[in-house]
């Protein structure tokens, strides 16, 4: 939740229990590597030798970044990875500048702002991102995934009806108390047009 400053430095965060970069965090470094790998003695020795390669075995812990990151190269490596791409600066695009590696690409959430306030819609706002899929034998290949459109309030939650095949993620807790009085919230999708996308609660 704090600040890390190392403008030209390479910062490595390796924690088997996972890593949470909170909303108030500010990271300004040359490059950032975040992983949940379990490292043995030989892995540590190799890392100290070359200062780059992180060996070891991935755990199932979550890697989540909702804070501000400014650098030239970002790497997240883990099964469950969540990244607020809106708060990443200094990189041109998700691949190759933001390198996300996962054994389970279906559990990777790249969140971005997509809601059109003027039209109250998410229509036509779907995005694809390229990440790296780690196979059981360690082979790494490119994999395209759909990003997740941020949902911040009750109006945006309701607007999911404008794009029923989209992927969504809750960036904040939602106050829906007004709907208990006004009874004006319409269910997302219906029998004729079902919701076929995804909704991720993050936590």
Coordinates of C-alpha atoms in Angstrom, one line a residue:
X1 CA 0.0 0.0 0.0
X2 CA 3.1 2.3 0.1
X3 CA 5.7 3.5 -2.3
X4 CA 8.7 1.8 -4.0
X5 CA 11.1 4.1 -5.8
X6 CA 14.0 2.7 -7.8
X7 CA 13.8 4.6 -11.1
X8 CA 16.5 2.6 -12.9
X9 CA 16.4 -0.4 -10.6
X10 CA 15.0 -3.9 -11.2
X11 CA 12.6 -4.9 -8.4
X12 CA 11.7 -8.6 -7.7
X13 CA 8.8 -9.5 -5.4
X14 CA 8.6 -13.3 -4.9
X15 CA 6.2 -14.6 -2.2
X16 CA 4.6 -18.0 -2.1
X17 CA 1.6 -16.6 -0.3
X18 CA 0.9 -14.2 -3.2
X19 CA 1.2 -10.4 -3.6
X20 CA -1.3 -7.6 -3.3
X21 CA -0.4 -4.2 -4.6
X22 CA -3.1 -2.0 -3.1
X23 CA -5.0 0.9 -4.7
X24 CA -2.9 3.4 -2.8
X25 CA 0.4 1.9 -3.9
X26 CA 2.9 3.7 -6.1
X27 CA 5.7 1.8 -7.8
X28 CA 8.2 3.7 -9.8
X29 CA 11.0 1.4 -11.0
X30 CA 13.0 0.4 -14.1
X31 CA 11.4 -3.1 -14.2
X32 CA 9.1 -5.0 -11.9
X33 CA 8.9 -8.8 -11.5
X34 CA 6.2 -10.3 -9.3
X35 CA 5.8 -14.1 -8.7
X36 CA 4.5 -16.6 -6.2
X37 CA 7.1 -19.3 -7.0
X38 CA 8.5 -21.5 -4.3
X39 CA 12.3 -21.3 -4.5
X40 CA 14.8 -23.9 -3.2
X41 CA 18.4 -23.4 -2.3
X42 CA 19.6 -24.0 -5.9
X43 CA 17.0 -21.6 -7.2
X44 CA 18.3 -18.9 -4.9
X45 CA 21.8 -19.6 -5.9
X46 CA 21.1 -19.2 -9.6
X47 CA 19.2 -16.0 -9.0
X48 CA 22.1 -14.5 -7.0
X49 CA 24.4 -15.6 -9.9
X50 CA 22.6 -14.0 -12.8
X51 CA 20.2 -11.6 -11.0
X52 CA 17.4 -12.2 -13.5
X53 CA 16.0 -15.8 -13.8
X54 CA 13.5 -16.8 -11.1
X55 CA 13.3 -20.6 -11.0
X56 CA 11.1 -22.6 -8.7
X57 CA 7.5 -23.9 -8.7
X58 CA 4.4 -21.7 -9.0
X59 CA 1.9 -21.9 -6.2
X60 CA -1.8 -21.2 -6.4
X61 CA -1.6 -17.9 -4.5
X62 CA -3.1 -14.7 -6.0
X63 CA -1.1 -11.9 -7.6
X64 CA -3.1 -8.7 -7.6
X65 CA -2.1 -5.2 -8.7
X66 CA -4.6 -2.4 -8.3
X67 CA -2.0 0.3 -7.6
X68 CA 0.0 2.7 -9.8
X69 CA 3.0 1.3 -11.6
X70 CA 5.4 3.3 -13.7
X71 CA 8.2 1.4 -15.3
X72 CA 9.5 0.0 -18.6
X73 CA 8.9 -3.7 -18.1
X74 CA 6.5 -5.6 -15.9
X75 CA 6.3 -9.4 -15.3
X76 CA 3.6 -11.2 -13.3
X77 CA 3.9 -14.9 -13.0
X78 CA 1.3 -17.0 -11.2
X79 CA -1.9 -19.0 -11.6
X80 CA -4.2 -16.2 -10.6
X81 CA -3.2 -12.8 -11.8
X82 CA -5.2 -9.6 -11.6
X83 CA -3.9 -6.3 -13.1
X84 CA -5.5 -2.9 -13.3
X85 CA -4.0 -1.9 -16.7
X86 CA -5.4 1.7 -16.3
X87 CA -2.8 2.3 -13.6
X88 CA 0.2 1.1 -15.6
X89 CA 2.3 3.9 -17.1
X90 CA 5.5 3.8 -19.1
X91 CA 4.7 0.8 -21.2
X92 CA 3.3 0.8 -24.7
X93 CA 1.1 -2.3 -24.6
X94 CA 0.3 -5.4 -22.6
X95 CA 2.6 -7.6 -24.7
X96 CA 5.5 -7.7 -24.6
X97 CA 6.0 -4.7 -22.1
X98 CA 3.6 -6.3 -19.6
X99 CA 4.5 -10.0 -19.5
X100 CA 1.8 -12.0 -17.7
X101 CA 2.5 -15.7 -17.4
X102 CA 0.0 -18.2 -16.0
X103 CA -0.7 -22.0 -16.0
X104 CA -4.5 -21.1 -16.0
X105 CA -5.2 -18.3 -18.5
X106 CA -8.9 -18.5 -17.6
X107 CA -8.0 -17.1 -14.1
X108 CA -6.2 -14.0 -15.4
X109 CA -8.0 -10.7 -15.1
X110 CA -6.8 -7.7 -17.0
X111 CA -9.1 -4.9 -15.9
X112 CA -9.7 -1.7 -17.9
X113 CA -12.2 1.2 -17.9
X114 CA -14.8 0.8 -20.6
X115 CA -18.1 2.3 -19.4
X116 CA -19.5 5.1 -21.5
X117 CA -21.1 7.5 -19.1
X118 CA -22.9 9.5 -21.8
X119 CA -24.6 6.5 -23.3
X120 CA -24.6 4.3 -20.1
X121 CA -23.3 1.4 -22.1
X122 CA -20.5 -1.2 -22.4
X123 CA -21.5 -2.0 -26.0
X124 CA -18.5 -2.4 -28.3
X125 CA -15.9 -2.1 -25.6
X126 CA -14.5 -5.6 -25.5
X127 CA -10.7 -5.9 -25.7
X128 CA -8.3 -8.8 -26.2
X129 CA -4.9 -9.1 -24.6
X130 CA -2.0 -11.4 -25.3
X131 CA -0.4 -13.3 -22.3
X132 CA 1.8 -16.3 -21.9
X133 CA 0.4 -19.7 -21.1
X134 CA 2.7 -22.1 -19.1
X135 CA 2.0 -25.7 -20.1
X136 CA 2.5 -28.7 -17.7
X137 CA 5.9 -29.4 -19.2
X138 CA 7.0 -25.8 -18.8
X139 CA 6.5 -24.8 -22.4
X140 CA 5.4 -21.2 -22.8
X141 CA 3.1 -20.1 -25.7
X142 CA 1.1 -16.9 -26.5
X143 CA -2.5 -17.0 -25.6
X144 CA -5.2 -14.4 -26.3
X145 CA -7.7 -13.6 -23.5
X146 CA -10.6 -11.2 -23.2
X147 CA -10.1 -8.3 -20.8
X148 CA -12.4 -7.5 -17.9
X149 CA -14.4 -4.2 -18.0
X150 CA -14.4 -2.5 -14.6
X151 CA -17.7 -2.1 -12.7
X152 CA -17.6 0.6 -10.1
X153 CA -21.2 1.4 -9.1
X154 CA -24.8 0.3 -9.5
X155 CA -25.3 2.2 -12.8
X156 CA -22.4 0.3 -14.3
X157 CA -23.6 -3.0 -12.9
X158 CA -27.0 -2.3 -14.6
X159 CA -25.2 -1.4 -17.9
X160 CA -23.9 -5.0 -18.2
X161 CA -27.3 -5.5 -19.9
X162 CA -25.8 -3.6 -22.9
X163 CA -23.1 -6.2 -23.5
X164 CA -24.3 -9.6 -22.3
X165 CA -21.2 -11.5 -23.6
X166 CA -18.7 -9.2 -22.0
X167 CA -16.3 -9.9 -19.1
X168 CA -16.6 -7.7 -16.0
X169 CA -14.9 -7.3 -12.7
X170 CA -15.9 -5.4 -9.6
X171 CA -13.3 -2.8 -8.8
X172 CA -15.2 -1.4 -5.8
X173 CA -17.9 -2.4 -3.4
X174 CA -21.2 -1.4 -4.8
X175 CA -23.9 0.5 -2.9
X176 CA -27.2 -0.9 -4.2
X177 CA -29.4 0.4 -1.3
X178 CA -31.4 2.6 -3.6
X179 CA -32.7 -0.4 -5.6
X180 CA -34.4 -1.7 -2.4
X181 CA -36.5 1.4 -2.4
X182 CA -37.0 2.2 -6.1
X183 CA -37.2 -1.4 -7.2
X184 CA -35.7 -0.3 -10.5
X185 CA -32.8 -2.8 -11.0
X186 CA -33.4 -5.0 -14.0
X187 CA -31.9 -8.5 -13.9
X188 CA -28.8 -9.0 -16.0
X189 CA -30.0 -11.0 -19.0
X190 CA -33.2 -13.0 -19.3
X191 CA -34.6 -16.2 -20.8
X192 CA -34.4 -14.9 -24.3
X193 CA -31.0 -13.2 -24.0
X194 CA -28.9 -14.8 -21.3
X195 CA -25.8 -13.4 -19.8
X196 CA -22.9 -15.4 -21.4
X197 CA -20.0 -13.4 -20.2
X198 CA -18.1 -13.5 -16.9
X199 CA -18.3 -11.5 -13.7
X200 CA -15.3 -11.6 -11.4
X201 CA -15.6 -10.3 -7.8
X202 CA -11.7 -10.2 -7.5
X203 CA -11.5 -11.0 -3.8

